[in-house]
Every structure is written in C-alpha cells, then in structure tokens.
Coordinates of C-alpha atoms in Angstrom, one line a residue:
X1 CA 1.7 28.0 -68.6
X2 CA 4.0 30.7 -67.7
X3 CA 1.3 33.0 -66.8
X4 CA -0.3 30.5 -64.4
X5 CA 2.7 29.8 -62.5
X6 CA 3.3 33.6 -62.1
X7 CA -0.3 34.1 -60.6
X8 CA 0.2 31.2 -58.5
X9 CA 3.8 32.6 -57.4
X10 CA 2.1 36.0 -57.0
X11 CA -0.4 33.7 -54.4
X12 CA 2.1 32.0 -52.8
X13 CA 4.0 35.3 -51.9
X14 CA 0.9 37.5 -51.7
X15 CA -0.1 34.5 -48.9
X16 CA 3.3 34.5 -47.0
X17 CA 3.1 38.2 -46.1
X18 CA -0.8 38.0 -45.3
X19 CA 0.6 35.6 -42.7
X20 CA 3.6 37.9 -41.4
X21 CA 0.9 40.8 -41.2
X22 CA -1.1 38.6 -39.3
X23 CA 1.6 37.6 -37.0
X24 CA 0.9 39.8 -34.4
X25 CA -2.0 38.4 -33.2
X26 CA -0.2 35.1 -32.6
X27 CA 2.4 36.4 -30.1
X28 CA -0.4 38.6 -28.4
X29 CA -2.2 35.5 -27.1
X30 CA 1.8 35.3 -25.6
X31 CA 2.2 38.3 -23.9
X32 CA 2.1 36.7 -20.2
X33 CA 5.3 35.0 -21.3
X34 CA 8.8 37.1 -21.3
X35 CA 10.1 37.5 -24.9
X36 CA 13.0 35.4 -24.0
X37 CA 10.8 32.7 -23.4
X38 CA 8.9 32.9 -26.7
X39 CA 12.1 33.4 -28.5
X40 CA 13.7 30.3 -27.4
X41 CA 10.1 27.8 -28.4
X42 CA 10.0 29.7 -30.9
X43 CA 13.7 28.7 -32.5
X44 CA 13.4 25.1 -30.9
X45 CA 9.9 23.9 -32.4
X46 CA 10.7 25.7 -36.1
X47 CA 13.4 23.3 -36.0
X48 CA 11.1 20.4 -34.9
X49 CA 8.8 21.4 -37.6
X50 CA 11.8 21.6 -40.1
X51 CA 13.0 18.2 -39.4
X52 CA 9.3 16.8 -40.1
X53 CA 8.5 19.1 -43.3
X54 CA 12.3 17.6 -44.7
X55 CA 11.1 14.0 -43.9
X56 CA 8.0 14.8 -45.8
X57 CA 9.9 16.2 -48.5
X58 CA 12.5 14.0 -48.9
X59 CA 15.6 16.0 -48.3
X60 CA 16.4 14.8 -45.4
X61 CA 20.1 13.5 -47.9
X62 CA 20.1 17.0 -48.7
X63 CA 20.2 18.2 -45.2
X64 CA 23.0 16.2 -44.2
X65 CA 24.9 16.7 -47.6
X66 CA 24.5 20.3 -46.9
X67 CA 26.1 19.7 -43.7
X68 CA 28.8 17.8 -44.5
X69 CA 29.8 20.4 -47.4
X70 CA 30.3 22.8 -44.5
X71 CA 33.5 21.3 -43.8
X72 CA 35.1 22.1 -47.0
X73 CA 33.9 25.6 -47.3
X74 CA 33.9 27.3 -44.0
X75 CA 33.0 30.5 -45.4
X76 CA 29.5 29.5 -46.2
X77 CA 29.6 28.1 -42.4
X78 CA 30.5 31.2 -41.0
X79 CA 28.0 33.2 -43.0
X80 CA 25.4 30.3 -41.8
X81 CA 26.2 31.6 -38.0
X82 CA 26.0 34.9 -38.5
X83 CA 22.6 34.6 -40.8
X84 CA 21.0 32.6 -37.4
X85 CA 22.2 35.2 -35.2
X86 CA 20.7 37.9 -37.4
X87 CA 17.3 36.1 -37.6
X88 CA 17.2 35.2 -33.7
X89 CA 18.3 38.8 -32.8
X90 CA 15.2 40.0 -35.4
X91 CA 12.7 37.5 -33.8
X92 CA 13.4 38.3 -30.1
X93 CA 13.1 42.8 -31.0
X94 CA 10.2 42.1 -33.0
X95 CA 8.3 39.6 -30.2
X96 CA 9.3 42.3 -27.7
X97 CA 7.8 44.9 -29.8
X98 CA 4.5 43.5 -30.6
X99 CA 3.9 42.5 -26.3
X100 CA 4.7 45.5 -25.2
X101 CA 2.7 47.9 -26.9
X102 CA 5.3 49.0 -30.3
X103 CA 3.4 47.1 -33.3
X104 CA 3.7 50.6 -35.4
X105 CA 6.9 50.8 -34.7
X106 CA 7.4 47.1 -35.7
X107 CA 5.6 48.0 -38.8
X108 CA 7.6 51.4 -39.3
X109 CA 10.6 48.7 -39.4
X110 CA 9.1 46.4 -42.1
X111 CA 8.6 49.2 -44.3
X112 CA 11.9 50.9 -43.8
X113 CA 13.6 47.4 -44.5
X114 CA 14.1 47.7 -48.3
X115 CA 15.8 50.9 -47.9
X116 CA 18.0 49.5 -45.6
X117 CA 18.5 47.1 -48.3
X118 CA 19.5 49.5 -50.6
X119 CA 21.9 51.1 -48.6
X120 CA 23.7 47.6 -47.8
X121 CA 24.0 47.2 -51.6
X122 CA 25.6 50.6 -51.8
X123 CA 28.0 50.0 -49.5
X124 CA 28.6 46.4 -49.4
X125 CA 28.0 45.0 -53.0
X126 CA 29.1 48.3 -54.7
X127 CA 25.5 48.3 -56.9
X128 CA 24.6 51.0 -58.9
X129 CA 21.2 53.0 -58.0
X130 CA 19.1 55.2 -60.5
X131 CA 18.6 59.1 -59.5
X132 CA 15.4 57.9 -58.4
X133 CA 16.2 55.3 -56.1
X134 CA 18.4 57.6 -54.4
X135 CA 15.6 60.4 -54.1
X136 CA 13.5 57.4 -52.9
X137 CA 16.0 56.8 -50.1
X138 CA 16.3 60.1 -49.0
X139 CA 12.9 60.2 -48.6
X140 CA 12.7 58.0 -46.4
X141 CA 15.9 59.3 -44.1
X142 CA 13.4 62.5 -43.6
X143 CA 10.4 60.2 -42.4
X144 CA 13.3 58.7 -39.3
X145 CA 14.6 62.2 -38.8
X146 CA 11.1 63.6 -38.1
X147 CA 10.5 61.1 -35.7
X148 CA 13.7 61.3 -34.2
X149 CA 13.3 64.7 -33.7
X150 CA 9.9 65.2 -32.4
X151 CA 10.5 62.5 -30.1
X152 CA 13.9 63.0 -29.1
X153 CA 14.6 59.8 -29.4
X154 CA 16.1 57.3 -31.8
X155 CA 13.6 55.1 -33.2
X156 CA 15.5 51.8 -32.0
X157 CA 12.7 49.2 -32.6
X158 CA 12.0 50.2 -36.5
X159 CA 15.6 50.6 -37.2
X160 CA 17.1 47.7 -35.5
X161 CA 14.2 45.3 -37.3
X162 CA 15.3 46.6 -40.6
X163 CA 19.1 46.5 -39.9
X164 CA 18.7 43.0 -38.7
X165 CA 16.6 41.8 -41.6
X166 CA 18.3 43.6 -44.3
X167 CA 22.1 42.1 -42.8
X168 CA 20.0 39.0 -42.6
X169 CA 19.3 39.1 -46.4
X170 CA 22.7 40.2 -47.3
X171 CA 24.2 37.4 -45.5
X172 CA 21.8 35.0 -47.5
X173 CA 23.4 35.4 -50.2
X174 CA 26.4 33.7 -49.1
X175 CA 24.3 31.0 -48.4
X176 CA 23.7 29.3 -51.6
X177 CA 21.3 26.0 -50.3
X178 CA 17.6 25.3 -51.0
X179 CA 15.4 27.1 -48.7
X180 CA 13.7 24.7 -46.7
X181 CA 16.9 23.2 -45.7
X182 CA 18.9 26.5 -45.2
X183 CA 15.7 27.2 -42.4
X184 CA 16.4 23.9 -40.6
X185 CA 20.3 24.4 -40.8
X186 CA 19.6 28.9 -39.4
X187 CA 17.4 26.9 -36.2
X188 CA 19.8 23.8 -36.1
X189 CA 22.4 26.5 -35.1
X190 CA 21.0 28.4 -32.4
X191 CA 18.4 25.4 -31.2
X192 CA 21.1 24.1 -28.6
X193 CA 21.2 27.4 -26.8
X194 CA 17.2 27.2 -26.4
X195 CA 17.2 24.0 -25.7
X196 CA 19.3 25.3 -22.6
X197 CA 17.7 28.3 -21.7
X198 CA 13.9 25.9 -21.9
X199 CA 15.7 23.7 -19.6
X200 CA 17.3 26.4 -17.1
X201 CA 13.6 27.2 -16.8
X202 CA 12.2 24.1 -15.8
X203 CA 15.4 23.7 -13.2
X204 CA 14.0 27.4 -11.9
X205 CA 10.1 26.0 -12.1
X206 CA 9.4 29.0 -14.1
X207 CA 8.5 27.1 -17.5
X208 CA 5.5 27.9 -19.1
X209 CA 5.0 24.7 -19.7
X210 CA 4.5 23.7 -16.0
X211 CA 3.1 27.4 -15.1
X212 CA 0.5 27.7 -17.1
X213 CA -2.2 25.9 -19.1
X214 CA -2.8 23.5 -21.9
X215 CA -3.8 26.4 -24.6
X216 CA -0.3 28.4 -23.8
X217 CA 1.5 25.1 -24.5
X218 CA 0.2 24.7 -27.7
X219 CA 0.6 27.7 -29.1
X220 CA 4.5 27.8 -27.9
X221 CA 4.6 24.9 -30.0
X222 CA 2.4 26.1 -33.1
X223 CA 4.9 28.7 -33.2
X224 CA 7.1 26.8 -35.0
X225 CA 4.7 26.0 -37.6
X226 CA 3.9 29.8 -37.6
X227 CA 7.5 31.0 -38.5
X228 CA 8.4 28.1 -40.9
X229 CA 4.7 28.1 -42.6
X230 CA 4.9 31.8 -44.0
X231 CA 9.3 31.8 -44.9
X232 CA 8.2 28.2 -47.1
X233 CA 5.2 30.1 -49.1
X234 CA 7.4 32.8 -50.0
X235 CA 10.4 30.8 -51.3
X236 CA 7.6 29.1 -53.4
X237 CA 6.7 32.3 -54.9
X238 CA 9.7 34.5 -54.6
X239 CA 10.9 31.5 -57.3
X240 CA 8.1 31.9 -59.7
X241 CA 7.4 36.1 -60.0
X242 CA 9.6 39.2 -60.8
X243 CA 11.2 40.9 -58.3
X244 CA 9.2 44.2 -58.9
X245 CA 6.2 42.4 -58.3
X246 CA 7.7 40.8 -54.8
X247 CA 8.3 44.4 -54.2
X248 CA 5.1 45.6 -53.9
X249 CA 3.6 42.1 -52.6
X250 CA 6.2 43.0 -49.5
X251 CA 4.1 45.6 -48.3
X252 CA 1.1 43.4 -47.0
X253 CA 2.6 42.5 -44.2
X254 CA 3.8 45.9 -42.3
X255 CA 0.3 47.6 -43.9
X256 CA -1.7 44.6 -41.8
X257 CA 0.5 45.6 -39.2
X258 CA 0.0 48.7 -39.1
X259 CA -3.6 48.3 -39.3
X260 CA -3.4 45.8 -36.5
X261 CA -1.4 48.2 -34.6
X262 CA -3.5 51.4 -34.5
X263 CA -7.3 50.0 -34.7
X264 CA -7.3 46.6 -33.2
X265 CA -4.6 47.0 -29.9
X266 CA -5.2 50.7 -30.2
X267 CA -1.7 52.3 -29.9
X268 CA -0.5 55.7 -30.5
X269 CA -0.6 57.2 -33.7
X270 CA 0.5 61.0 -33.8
X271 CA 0.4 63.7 -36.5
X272 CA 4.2 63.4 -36.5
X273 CA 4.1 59.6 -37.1
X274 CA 1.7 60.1 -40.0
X275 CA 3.9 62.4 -41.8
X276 CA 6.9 60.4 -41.2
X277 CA 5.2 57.2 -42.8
X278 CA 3.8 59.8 -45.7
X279 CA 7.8 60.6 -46.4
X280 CA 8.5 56.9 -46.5
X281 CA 5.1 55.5 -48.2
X282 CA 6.3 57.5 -50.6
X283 CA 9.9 56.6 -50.8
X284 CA 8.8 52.7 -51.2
X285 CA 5.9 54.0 -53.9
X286 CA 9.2 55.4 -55.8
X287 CA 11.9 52.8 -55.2
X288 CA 9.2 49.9 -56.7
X289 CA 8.3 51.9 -59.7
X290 CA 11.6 53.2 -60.1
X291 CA 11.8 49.1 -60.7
X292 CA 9.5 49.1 -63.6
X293 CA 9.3 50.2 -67.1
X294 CA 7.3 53.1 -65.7
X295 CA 10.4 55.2 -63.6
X296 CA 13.5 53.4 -64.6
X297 CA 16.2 54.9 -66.8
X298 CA 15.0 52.2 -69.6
X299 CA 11.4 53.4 -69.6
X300 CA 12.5 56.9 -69.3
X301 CA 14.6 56.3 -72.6
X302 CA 11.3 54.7 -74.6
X303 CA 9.0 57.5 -72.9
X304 CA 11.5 60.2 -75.2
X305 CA 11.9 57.9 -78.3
X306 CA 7.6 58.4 -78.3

C-alpha cells in the first residue's frame, strides 16, 4: 500500500512540474498583452478558481475558520502578506521573462532556486549543511559569476525568480494551513488590487477583454486554472514521497524550459551559458545525492564500516 501511494505521489509531483515546464507556452499565446495585464487575470481568476475548487471540496468552513484565526495570531497574517507579495512579484518577472524573449534565463532561475534555498536556511533557520552541500553551492556561485562576467551584467531575471521563490518558500513555513486554502487566502490578498488595475483598464478602454478577441479572453481566464491546477498536484504528491525524491522530480520543469527556450522560441544559447549551467547542473546533481544514502555523511559512514 505504501509503495502505491509513493508511485502515485511521485505522479502527482512528477505531473505538477510537467505542467510548470510547459507553462511557457501558455503565456506565449499572451504576449500581445503587457505583463501587468496578465499578472493581474492571472491573480484574480486563480482566486475565482479557488473559490469553486473549495466549494467542491468542502472547505469552504475551513477557509473562513482560517480567516477568522487570523485575528488572534497576527504573525501568521503578516507572513500571509508577505508570502502573496513574494508569489505576485515571482509571477509578474517570470510572465515578463517568458514574452520577451528570456525563457533560459527563466529556466537558469528555476534551477538556481534550491540553492537559494539553501542559503536562506543557512542564514535564516541556522540549518546545518554537509561538506558536500556546501561544495554543491559553490558550484553553483561559479555558474552566476561566469555569466556575470562575460556579460557584464548581473543576471537579474534568474536571480530575482529564485530569490522570490525561495523567500516565498521560507515564508511558507509560517504559514501552517492546508494548501488549497492557503492558495485562495495568497490571491484573496492581492485580488483587490487586480480587481482595480482590470477596472482602471476598462475606464482607459485598454482591456483586453474589449480590445481583442474571444480566444484572448479565454485564455486570461484559463489562467487561473493554469496556476492553481499544477500548485494542487504537487501538494498531493509533495505529501506522499520523500523529499529527495521531490528533489530531483523539481527539475522537470526548468529542463522543459529550457528545452522550450532554446529549440522551440529559438533564443540565445552561448558557450558561456553552457558552461555556466554545466557548473550548476552539477551543483544540483550534488546537493540531491548529497540527500541520499549515496553522498550523505550517513552513507559515507556505512560505505567505510564495508
């Protein structure tokens, strides 16, 4: 039984990031629109979508519980804030990205994201890392330097994706509510502020809903269900598989993207950009095995006892 609901976790997860990998392709069909615009459908129909999946669910008590449980424990409220900043802030770099031309780098910023998360434990949490995991992050500092340095600029768009999503995780886990809900209450948060700017443009004439045709209005509002869809799989599997295992399922998504990037919209992939993702491919290769009996001080210690 156990072994079923791990592959089935592994398939819920493995499914999540096909999605996100796949993503790209969904805003693309957008690119006509300005980011903003996207951004602020985007946040207002995954909280439509929310609303209806909570009916559906039943948790619609749990929802308003949540809520109301706010008020007695403001810390959690101010951590929800700053978690739906984080993940708005993410959304709108990363729809940018992907419409104007800067998949790899959007892709660059998904892979550097669990090193980000290790440095955020470091400093934040105070966790302990393994030799390894350090050499793993170093690693991966060298891939951002290179590019830094070839290019003479800062890689903004891969570092500001990962900074976002790994502050966005961190905050998470002062966030202690079931994931389905704590998705509704992240849009709940900001959906006022789209509702505003969505009605600003209408006042302007500028709306794409009145600008352009029936296709482009759908697939503003699919994009709820395109955001909420993939974040629902993977709290179903996250739930049911080891974290090492989640670890290397994470890396679907920026590979598809990657893919995406350089062979279907044909963007520029240098010599330097290869070597830079070589330093951090292999940083991640380490940091995950350095999570399994294979690399970690535990494995090392039966490896000797042999």
């Amino acid at each position: 039984m156990k072994k079923n609901e791990t592959q089935l976790g592994a398939l819920h997860a493995g499914f999540s990031y096909f999605l996100w990998g796949l993503l790209p392709i969904y805003w693309k069909f957008l690119d006509d629109i300005s980011a903003e615009e996207i951004l602020a459908n985007r946040i207002f129909w995954s909280f439509i979508f929310m609303l209806f999946v909570l009916l559906f669910t039943k948790k619609w008590g749990l929802f308003l519980g949540t809520i109301k449980g706010f008020a007695r424990n403001k810390k959690q409220l101010y951590a929800l804030i700053f978690a739906s900043i984080l993940i708005s802030g993410n959304w709108y770099i990363y729809i940018w990205a992907v419409n104007n031309g800067h998949i790899v780098d959007a892709s660059l910023g998904y892979y550097i994201n669990p090193l980000v998360s290790i440095l955020l434990g470091m400093m934040v949490l105070k966790e302990k890392f393994s030799s390894v995991q350090y050499i793993s992050f170093g690693l991966a500092a060298i891939g951002v330097l290179i590019i830094t340095i070839s290019y003479g600029r800062f890689p903004w768009i891969a570092i500001a994706l990962a900074l976002s999503f790994g502050l966005y995780g961190l905050v998470k886990k002062l966030i202690n509510v079931d994931s389905s809900v704590g998705l509704a209450l992240e849009t709940l948060v900001i959906t006022p502020l789209a509702a505003v700017y969505i009605i600003y443009l209408f006042i302007q004439g500028t709306n794409a809903f009145l600008t352009t045709g029936t296709e482009t209005i759908w697939l503003l509002i699919g994009g709820g269900a395109a955001t909420a869809v993939p974040l629902l799989y993977f709290a179903k599997g996250a739930q049911k598989i080891p974290l090492s295992l989640l670890g290397f399922l994470q890396y679907i998504a920026p590979t598809l993207m990657l893919l995406l990037g350089i062979f279907v919209y044909h963007e520029h992939f240098s010599k330097v950009y290869f070597i830079s993702f070589l330093f951090i491919w292999s940083a991640l290769t380490i940091y995950s095995l350095s999570k399994t009996k294979l690399l970690s001080p535990k494995g090392f210690n039966e490896k000797q006892a042999l």
